[in-house]
Short mmCIF file of N, CA and C in Angstrom, two decimals:
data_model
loop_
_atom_site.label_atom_id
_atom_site.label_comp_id
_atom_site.label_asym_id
_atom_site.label_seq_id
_atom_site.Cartn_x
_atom_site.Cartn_y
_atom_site.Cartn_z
N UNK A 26 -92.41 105.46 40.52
CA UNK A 26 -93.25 106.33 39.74
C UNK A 26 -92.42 107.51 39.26
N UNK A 27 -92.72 107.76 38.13
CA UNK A 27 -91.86 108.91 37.89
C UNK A 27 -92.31 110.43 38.27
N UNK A 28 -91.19 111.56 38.54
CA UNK A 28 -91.56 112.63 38.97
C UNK A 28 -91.94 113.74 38.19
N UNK A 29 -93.10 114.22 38.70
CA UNK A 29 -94.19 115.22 37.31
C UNK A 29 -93.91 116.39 37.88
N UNK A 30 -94.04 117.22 36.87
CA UNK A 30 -93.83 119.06 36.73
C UNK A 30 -95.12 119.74 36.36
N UNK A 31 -94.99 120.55 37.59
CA UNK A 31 -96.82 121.16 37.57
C UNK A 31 -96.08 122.37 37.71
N UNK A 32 -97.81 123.14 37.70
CA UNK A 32 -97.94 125.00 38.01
C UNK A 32 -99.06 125.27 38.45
N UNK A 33 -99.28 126.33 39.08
CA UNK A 33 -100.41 126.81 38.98
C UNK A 33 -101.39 127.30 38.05
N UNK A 34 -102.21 128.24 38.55
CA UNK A 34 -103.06 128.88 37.60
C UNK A 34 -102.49 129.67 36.33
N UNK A 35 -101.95 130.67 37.09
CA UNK A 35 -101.29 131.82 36.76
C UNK A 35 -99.62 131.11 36.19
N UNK A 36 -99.30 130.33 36.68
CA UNK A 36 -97.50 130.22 36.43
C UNK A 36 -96.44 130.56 37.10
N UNK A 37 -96.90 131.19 38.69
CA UNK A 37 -96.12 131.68 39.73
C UNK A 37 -95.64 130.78 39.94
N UNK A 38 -96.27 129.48 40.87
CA UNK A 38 -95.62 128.62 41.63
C UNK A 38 -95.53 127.33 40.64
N UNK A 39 -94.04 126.97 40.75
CA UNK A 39 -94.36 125.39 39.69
C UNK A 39 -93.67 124.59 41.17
N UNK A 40 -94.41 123.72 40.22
CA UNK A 40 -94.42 122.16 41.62
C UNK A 40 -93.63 121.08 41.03
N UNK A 41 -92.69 120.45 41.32
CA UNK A 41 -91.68 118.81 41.30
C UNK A 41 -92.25 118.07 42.41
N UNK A 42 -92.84 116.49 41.90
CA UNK A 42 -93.72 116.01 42.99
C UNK A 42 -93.60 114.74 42.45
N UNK A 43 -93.04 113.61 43.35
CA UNK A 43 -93.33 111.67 42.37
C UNK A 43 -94.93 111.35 43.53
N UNK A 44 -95.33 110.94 42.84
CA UNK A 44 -96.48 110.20 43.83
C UNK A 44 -95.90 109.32 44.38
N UNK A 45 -96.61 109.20 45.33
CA UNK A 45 -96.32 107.73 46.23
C UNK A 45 -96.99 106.31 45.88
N UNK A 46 -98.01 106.24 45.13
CA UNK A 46 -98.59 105.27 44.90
C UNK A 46 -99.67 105.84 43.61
N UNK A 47 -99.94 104.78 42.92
CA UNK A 47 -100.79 105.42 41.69
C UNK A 47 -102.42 105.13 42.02
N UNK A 48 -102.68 106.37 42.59
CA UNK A 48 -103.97 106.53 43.25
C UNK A 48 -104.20 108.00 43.44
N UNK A 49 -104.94 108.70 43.00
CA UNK A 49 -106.19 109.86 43.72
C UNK A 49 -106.95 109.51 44.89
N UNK A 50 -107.34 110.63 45.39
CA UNK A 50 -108.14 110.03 46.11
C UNK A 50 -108.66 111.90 46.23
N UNK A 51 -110.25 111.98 46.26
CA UNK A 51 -111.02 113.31 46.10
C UNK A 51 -112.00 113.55 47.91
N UNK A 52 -111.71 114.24 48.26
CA UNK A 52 -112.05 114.89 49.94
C UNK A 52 -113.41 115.69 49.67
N UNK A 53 -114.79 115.73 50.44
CA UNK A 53 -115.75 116.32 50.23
C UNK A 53 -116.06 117.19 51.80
N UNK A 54 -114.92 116.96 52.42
CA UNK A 54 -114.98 117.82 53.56
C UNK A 54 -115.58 118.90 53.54
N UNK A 55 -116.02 119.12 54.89
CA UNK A 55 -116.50 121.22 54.32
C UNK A 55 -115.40 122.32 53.83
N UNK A 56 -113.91 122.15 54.51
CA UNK A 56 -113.18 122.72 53.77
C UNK A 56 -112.79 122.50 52.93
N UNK A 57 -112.71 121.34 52.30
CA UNK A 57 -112.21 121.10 51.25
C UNK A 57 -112.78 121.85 49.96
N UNK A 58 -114.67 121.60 50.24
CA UNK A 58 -115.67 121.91 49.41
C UNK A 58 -115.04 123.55 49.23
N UNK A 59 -114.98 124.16 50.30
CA UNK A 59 -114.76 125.94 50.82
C UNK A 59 -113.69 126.30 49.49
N UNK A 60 -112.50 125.41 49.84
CA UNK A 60 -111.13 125.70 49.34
C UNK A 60 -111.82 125.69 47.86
N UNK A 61 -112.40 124.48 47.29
CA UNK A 61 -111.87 124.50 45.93
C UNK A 61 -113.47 124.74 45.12
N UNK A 62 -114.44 124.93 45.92
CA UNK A 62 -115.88 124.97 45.40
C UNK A 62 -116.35 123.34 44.96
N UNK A 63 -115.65 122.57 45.02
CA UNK A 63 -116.39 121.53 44.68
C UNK A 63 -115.59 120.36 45.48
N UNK A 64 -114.71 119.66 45.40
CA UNK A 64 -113.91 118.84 46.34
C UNK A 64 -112.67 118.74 45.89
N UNK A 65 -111.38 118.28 46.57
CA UNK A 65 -109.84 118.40 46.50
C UNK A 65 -109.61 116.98 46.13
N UNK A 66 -109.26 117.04 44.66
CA UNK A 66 -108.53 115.79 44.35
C UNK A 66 -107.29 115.80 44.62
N UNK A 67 -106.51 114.77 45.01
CA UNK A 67 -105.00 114.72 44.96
C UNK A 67 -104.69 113.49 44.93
N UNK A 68 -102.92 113.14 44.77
CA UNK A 68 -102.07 112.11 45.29
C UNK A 68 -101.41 112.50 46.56
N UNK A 69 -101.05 110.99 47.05
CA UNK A 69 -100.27 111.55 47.87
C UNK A 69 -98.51 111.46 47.55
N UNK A 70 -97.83 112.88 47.93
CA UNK A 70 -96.40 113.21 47.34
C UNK A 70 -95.40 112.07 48.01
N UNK A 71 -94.47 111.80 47.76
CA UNK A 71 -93.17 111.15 48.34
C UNK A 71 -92.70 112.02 48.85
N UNK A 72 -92.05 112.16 50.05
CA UNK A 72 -90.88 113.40 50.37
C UNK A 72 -90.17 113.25 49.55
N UNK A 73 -89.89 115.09 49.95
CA UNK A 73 -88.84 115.61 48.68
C UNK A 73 -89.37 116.16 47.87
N UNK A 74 -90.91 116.70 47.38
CA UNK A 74 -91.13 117.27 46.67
C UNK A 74 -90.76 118.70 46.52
N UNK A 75 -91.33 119.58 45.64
CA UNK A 75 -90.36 120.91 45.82
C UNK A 75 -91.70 121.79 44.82
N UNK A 76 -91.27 123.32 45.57
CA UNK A 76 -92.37 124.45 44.81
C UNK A 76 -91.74 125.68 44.84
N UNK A 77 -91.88 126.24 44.16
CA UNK A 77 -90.90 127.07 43.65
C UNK A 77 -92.17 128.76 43.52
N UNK A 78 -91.95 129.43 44.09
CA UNK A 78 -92.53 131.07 43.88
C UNK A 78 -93.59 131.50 44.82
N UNK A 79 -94.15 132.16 44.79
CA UNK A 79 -95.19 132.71 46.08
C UNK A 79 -95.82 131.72 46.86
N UNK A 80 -95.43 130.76 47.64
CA UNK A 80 -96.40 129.60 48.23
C UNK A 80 -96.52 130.33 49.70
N UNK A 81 -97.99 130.47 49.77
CA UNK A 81 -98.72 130.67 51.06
C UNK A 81 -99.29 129.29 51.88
N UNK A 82 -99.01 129.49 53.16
CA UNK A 82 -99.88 128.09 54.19
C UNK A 82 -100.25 128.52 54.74
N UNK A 83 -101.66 127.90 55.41
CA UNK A 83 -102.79 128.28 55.86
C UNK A 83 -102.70 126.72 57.07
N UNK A 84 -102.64 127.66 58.41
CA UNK A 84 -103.23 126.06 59.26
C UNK A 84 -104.85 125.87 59.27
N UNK A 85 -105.45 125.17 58.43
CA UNK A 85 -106.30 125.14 58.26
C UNK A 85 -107.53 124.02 59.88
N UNK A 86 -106.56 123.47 60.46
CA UNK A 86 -107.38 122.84 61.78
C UNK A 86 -106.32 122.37 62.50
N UNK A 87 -106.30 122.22 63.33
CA UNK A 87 -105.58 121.36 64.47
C UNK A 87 -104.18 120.20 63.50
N UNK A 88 -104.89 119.81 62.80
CA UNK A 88 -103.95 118.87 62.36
C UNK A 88 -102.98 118.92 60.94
N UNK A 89 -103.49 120.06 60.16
CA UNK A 89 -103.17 120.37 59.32
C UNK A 89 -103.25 121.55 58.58
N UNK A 90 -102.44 121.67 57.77
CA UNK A 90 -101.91 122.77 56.83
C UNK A 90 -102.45 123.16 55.28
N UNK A 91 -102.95 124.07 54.60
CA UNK A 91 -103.34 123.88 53.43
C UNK A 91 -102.39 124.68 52.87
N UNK A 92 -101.52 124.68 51.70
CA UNK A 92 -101.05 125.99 51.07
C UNK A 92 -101.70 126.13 49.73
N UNK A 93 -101.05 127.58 48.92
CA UNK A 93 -101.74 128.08 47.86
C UNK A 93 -100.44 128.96 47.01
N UNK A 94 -101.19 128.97 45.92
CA UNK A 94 -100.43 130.13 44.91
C UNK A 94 -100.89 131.43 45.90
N UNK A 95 -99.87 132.30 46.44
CA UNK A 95 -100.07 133.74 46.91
C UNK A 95 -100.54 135.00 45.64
N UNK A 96 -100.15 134.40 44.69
CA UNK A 96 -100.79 135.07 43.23
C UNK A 96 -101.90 134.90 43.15
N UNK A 97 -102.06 133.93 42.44
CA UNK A 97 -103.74 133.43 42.20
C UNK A 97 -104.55 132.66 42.52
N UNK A 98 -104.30 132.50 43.68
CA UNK A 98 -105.01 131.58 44.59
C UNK A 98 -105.35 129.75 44.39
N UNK A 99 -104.73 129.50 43.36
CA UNK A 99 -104.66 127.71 43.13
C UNK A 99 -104.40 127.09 44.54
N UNK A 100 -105.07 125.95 44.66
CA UNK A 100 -104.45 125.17 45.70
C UNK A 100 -103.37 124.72 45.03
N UNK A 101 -102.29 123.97 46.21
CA UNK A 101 -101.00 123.24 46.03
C UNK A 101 -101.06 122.35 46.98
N UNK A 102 -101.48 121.84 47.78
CA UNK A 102 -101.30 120.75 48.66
C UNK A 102 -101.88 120.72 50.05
N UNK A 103 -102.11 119.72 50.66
CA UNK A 103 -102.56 119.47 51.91
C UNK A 103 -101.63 118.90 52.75
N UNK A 104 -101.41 119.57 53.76
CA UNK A 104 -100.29 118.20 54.51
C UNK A 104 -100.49 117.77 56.41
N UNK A 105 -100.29 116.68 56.54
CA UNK A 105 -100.74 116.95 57.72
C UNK A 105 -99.42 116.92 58.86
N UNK A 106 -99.96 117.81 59.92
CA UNK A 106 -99.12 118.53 60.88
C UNK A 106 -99.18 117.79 61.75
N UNK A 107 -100.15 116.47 62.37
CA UNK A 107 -100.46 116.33 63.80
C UNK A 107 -99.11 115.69 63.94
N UNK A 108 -98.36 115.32 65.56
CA UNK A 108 -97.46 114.61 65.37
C UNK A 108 -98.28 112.81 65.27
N UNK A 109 -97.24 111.86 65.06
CA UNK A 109 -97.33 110.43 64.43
C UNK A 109 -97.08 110.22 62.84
N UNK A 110 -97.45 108.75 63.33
CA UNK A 110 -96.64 108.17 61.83
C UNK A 110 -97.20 108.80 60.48
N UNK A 111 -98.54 109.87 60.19
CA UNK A 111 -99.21 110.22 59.54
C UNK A 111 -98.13 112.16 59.17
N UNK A 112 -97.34 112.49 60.19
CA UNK A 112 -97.19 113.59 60.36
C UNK A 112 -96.31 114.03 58.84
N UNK A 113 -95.98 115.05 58.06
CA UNK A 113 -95.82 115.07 57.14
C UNK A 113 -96.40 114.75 55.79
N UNK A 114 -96.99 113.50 55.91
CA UNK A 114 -97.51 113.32 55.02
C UNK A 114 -98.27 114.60 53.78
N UNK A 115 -97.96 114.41 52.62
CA UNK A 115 -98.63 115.55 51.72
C UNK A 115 -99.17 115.22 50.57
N UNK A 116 -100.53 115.53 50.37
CA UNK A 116 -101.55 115.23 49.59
C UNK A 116 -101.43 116.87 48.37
N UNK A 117 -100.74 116.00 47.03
CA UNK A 117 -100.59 117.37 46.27
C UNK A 117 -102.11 117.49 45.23
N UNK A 118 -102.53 118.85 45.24
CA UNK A 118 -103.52 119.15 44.16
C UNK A 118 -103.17 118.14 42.65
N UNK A 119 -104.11 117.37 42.44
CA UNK A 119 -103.76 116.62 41.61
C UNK A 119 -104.38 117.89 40.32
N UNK A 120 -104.38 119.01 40.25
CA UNK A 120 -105.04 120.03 38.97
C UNK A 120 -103.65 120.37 38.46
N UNK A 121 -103.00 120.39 39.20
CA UNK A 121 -101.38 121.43 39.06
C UNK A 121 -100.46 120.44 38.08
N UNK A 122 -101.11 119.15 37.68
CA UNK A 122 -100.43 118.45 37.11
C UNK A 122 -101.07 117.97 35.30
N UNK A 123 -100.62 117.90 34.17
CA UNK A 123 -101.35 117.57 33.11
C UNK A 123 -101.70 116.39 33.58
N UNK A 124 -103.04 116.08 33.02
CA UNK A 124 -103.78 114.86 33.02
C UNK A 124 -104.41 114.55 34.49
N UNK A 125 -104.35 115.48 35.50
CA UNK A 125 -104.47 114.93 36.50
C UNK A 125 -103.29 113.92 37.92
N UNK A 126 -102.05 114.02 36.96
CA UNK A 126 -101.29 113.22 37.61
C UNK A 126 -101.48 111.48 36.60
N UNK A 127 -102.28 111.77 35.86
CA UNK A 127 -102.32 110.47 35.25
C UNK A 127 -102.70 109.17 36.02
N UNK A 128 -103.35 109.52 36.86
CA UNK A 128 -103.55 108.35 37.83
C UNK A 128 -105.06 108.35 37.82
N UNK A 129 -105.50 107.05 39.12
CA UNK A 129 -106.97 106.73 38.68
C UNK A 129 -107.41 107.27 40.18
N UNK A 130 -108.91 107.46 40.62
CA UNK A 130 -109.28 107.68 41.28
C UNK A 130 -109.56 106.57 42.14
N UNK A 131 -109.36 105.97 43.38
CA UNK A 131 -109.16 104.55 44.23
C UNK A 131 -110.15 104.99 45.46
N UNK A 132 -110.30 106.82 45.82
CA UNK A 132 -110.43 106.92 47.44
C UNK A 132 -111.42 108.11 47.59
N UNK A 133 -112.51 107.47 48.28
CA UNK A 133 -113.03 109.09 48.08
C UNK A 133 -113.52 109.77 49.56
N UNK A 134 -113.19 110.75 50.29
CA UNK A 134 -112.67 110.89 51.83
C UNK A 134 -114.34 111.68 52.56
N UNK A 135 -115.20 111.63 53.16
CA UNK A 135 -115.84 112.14 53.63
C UNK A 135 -117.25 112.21 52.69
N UNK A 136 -117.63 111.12 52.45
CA UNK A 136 -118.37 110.33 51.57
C UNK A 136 -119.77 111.22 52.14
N UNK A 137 -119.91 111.04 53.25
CA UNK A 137 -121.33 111.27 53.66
C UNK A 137 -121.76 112.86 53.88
N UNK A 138 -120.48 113.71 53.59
CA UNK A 138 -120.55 114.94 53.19
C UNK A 138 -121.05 115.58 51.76
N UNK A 139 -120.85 114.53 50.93
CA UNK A 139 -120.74 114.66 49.49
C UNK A 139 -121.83 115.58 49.08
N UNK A 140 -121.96 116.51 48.55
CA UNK A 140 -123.11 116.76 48.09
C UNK A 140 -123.86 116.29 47.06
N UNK A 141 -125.35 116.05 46.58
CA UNK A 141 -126.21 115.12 45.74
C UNK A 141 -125.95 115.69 44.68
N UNK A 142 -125.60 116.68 43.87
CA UNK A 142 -125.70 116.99 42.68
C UNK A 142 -124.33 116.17 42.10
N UNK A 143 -123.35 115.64 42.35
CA UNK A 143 -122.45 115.30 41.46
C UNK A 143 -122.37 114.01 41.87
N UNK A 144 -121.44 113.03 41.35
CA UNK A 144 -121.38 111.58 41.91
C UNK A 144 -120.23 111.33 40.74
N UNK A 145 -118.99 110.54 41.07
CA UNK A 145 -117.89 109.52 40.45
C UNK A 145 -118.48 108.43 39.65
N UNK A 146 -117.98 108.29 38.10
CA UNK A 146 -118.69 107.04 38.30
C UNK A 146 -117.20 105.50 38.61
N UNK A 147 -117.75 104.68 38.48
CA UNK A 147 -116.74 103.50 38.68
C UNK A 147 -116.60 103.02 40.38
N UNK A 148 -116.02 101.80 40.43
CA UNK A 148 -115.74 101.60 41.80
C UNK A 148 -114.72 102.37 42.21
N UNK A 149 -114.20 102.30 43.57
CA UNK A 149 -113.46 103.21 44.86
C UNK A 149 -113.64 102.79 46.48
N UNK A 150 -113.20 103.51 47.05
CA UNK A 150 -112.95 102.77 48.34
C UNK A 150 -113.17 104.57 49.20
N UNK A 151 -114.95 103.90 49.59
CA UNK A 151 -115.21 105.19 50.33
C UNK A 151 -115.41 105.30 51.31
N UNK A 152 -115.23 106.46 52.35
CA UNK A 152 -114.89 106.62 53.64
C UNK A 152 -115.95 107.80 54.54
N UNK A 153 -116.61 107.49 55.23
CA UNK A 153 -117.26 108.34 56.36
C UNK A 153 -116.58 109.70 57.03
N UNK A 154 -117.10 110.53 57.17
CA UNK A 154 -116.52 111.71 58.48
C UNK A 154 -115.79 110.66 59.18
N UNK A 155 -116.55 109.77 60.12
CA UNK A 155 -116.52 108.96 61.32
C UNK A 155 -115.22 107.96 60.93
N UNK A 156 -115.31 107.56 59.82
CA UNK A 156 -114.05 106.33 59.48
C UNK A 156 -112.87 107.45 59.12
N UNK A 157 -112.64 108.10 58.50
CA UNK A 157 -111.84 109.11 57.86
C UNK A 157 -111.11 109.83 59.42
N UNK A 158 -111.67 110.26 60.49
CA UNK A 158 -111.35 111.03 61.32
C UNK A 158 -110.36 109.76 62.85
N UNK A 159 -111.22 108.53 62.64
CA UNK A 159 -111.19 107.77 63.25
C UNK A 159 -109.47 107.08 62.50
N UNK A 160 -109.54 107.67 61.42
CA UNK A 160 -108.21 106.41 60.90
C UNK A 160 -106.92 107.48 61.25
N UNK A 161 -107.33 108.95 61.36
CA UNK A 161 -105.96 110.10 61.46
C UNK A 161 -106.34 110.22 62.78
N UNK A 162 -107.11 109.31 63.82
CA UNK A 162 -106.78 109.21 65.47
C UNK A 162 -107.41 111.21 65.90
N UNK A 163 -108.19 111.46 65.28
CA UNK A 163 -108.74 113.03 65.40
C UNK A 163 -109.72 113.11 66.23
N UNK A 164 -109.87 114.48 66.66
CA UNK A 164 -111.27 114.30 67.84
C UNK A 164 -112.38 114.89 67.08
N UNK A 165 -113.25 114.30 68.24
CA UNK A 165 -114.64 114.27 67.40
C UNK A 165 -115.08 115.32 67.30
N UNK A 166 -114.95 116.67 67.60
CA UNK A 166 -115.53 117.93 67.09
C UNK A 166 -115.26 118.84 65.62
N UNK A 167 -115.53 119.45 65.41
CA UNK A 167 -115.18 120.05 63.74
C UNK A 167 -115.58 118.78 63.10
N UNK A 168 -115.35 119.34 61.52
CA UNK A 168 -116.31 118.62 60.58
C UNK A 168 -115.22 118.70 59.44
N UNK A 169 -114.22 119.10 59.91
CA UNK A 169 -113.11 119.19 58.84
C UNK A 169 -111.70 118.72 58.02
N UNK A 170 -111.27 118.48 57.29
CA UNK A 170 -109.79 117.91 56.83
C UNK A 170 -109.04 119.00 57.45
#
């Protein structure tokens, strides 16, 4: 896949990022909802990506990390911290990119959180609190990515 050139809101932080696979996938977690007011689309990055100017991280739970533009508050990525084969892994704001990253939407993470006013249309491959938490080996308390 080839590697795309993003920014933020503002133009502080620019982002170099190849996806790993040509897929989105949109999170309806409660933080997720918190972070972005509505839900966190992304890909997930290949290592090696790179960001360049005020980037703030936030450990946002036990297992993971959120960062941001320290300017203007854009998200930039999700990544997760726990150790295992999942560890590193980084899910970039698919907004920071024209078109979305150009990719299609395949995944949609905490399905039964979703709130009723909006809905995807097309098929996807959707996932429970319970399946979602159960596949990153997480414990059962909190309600969160």
């Amino acid at each position: 896949m080839p590697e795309l050139q993003g920014q933020c809101m503002c133009g502080a932080v620019t982002v170099t990022a190849t996806p790993a696979r040509d897929a989105l996938g949109a999170c309806h977690c409660d933080q997720c909802r918190r972070w972005t007011s509505s839900m966190l689309v992304t890909f997930q990055a290949e290592p090696g990506y790179a960001a360049l100017g005020p980037v703030k991280t936030f450990t946002s739970s036990d297992w993971a990390e959120r960062a941001f533009c320290a300017d203007c508050g854009s998200a930039l990525w999700y990544r997760i911290t726990l150790p295992g084969e999942m560890h590193g892994q980084t899910q970039m704001a698919a907004g920071l990119f024209d078109n979305g990253a150009d990719q299609s939407l395949k995944l949609e993470l905490y399905i039964d959180k979703k709130p009723e006013g909006y809905a995807f249309a097309g098929e996807r491959r959707q996932m429970t609190k319970a399946e979602v938490e159960a596949m990153y080996a997480l414990p059962e308390e909190g309600d969160s990515q």
